[in-house]
Coordinates of C-alpha atoms in Angstrom, one line a residue:
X17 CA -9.6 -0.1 10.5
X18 CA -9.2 -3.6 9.5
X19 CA -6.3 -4.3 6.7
X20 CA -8.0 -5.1 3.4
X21 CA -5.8 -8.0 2.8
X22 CA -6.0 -9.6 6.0
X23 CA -10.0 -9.8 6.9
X24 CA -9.3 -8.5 10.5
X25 CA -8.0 -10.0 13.5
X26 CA -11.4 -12.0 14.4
X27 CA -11.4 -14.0 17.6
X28 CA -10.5 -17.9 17.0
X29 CA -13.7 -19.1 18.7
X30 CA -16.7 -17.0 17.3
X31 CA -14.7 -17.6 13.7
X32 CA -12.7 -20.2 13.3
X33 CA -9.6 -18.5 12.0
X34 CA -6.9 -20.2 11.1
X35 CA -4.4 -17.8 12.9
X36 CA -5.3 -14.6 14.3
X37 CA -5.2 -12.0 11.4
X38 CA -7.0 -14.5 8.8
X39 CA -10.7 -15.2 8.4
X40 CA -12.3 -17.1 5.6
X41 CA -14.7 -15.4 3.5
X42 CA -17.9 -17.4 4.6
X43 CA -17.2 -16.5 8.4
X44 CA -18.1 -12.9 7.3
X45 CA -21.0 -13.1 6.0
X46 CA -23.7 -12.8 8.7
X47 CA -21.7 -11.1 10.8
X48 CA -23.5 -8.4 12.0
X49 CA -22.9 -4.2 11.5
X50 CA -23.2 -1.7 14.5
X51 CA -24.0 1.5 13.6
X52 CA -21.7 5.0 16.1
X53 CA -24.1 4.7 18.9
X54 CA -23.7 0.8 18.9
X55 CA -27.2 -0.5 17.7
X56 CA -27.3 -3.0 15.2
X57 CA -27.8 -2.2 11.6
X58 CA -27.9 -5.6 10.0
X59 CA -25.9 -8.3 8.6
X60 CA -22.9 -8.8 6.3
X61 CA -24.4 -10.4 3.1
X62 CA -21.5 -10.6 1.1
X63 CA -17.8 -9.0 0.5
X64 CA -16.6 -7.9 -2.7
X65 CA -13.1 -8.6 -3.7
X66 CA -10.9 -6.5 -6.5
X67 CA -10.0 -9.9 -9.1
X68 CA -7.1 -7.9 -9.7
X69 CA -6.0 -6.9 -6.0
X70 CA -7.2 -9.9 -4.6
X71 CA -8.1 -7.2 -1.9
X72 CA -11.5 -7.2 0.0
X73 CA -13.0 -3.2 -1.1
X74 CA -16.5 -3.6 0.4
X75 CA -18.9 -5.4 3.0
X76 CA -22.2 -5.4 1.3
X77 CA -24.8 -5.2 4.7
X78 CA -28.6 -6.4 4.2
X79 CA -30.5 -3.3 6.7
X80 CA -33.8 -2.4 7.1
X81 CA -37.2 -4.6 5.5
X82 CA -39.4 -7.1 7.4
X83 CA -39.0 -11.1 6.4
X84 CA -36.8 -9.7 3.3
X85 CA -39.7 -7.4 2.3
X86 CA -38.1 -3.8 1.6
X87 CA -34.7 -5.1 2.6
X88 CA -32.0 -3.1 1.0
X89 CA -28.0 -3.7 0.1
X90 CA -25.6 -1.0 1.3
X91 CA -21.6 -1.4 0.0
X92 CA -19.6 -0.1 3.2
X93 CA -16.1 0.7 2.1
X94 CA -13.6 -2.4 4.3
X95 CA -12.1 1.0 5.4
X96 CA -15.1 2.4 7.2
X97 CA -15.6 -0.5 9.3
X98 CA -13.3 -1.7 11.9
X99 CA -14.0 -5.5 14.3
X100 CA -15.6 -4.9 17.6
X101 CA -14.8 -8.1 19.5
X102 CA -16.5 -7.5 22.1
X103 CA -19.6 -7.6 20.1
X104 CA -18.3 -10.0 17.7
X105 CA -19.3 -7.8 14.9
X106 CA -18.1 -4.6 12.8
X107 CA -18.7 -1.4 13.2
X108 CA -19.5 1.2 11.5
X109 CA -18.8 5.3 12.5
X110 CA -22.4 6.5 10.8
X111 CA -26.0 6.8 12.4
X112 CA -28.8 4.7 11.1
X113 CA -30.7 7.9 9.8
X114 CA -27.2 8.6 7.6
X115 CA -27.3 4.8 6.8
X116 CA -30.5 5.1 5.2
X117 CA -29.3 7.9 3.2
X118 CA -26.3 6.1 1.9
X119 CA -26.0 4.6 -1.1
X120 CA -27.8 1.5 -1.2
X121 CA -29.6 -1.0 -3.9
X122 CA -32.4 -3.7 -4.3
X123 CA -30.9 -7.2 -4.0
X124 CA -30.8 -7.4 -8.1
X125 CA -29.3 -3.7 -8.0
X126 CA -26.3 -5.0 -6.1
X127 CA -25.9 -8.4 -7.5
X128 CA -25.0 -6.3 -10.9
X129 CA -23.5 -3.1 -9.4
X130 CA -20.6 -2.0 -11.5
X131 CA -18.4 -0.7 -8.7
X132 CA -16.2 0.5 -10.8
X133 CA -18.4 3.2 -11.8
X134 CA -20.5 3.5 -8.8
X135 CA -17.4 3.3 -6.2
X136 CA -16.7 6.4 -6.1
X137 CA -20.1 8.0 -5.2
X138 CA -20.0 5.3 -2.7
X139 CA -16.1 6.1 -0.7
X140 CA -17.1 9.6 -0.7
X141 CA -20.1 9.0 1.0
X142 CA -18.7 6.8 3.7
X143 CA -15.1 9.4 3.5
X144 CA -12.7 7.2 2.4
X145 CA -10.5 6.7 -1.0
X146 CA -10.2 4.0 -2.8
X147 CA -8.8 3.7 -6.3
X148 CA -11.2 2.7 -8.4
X149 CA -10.3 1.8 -12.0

């Protein structure tokens, strides 16, 4: 799993890290998301960062809809995903049939989500714990 303060070691080329355990922020987005049997899912469209932390908590992923038609925003937990270089992209230990049952949110939805309140629901769907308050 990658560390939460350090975005993953990404590979120099695809990323342009500045060392090998740092990544900025923009170079995640648009990465893409593999689901356990290694098909892609969709892209990273943001990352969430705890203000008081300073620590990444979740990858929001764009999956699913036609031309951003019925496209929907799932928060994976950093700690459910882990960097596939090889594929230059995360992955993420669920099916897509489970993805679609996970918590997930219009684009306006997620733009306002108060994770604070809605994290939980989220970690425990995905099996991890993060503190949350």
């Amino acid at each position: 799993m990658p560390s939460k303060d350090a975005v993953g070691a990404f590979d120099h080329e695809h990323t342009g890290a500045v060392d090998g355990a740092l990544i900025s922020a923009d170079k995640v987005v648009g990465i893409a998301v593999y689901d356990a049997a290694g098909e892609r899912l969709g892209t990273v469209d943001s990352i969430m960062v705890d203000k008081r932390s300073g620590q990444v908590e979740y990858a929001v992923m764009s999956f699913g809809g036609f031309l951003g038609i019925g496209e929907r925003f799932h928060p994976l937990p950093w700690d459910a995903l882990s960097y596939d270089e090889s594929k230059g992209g995360f992955n993420v230990q669920h099916t897509a049939d489970a993805l679609r049952a996970a918590p997930n949110y219009s684009r306006s939805e997620v733009d306002t989500l108060d994770y604070q309140r809605s994290g939980a629901a989220i970690d425990d769907y995905y099996g991890v714990g993060i503190a949350h308050g």
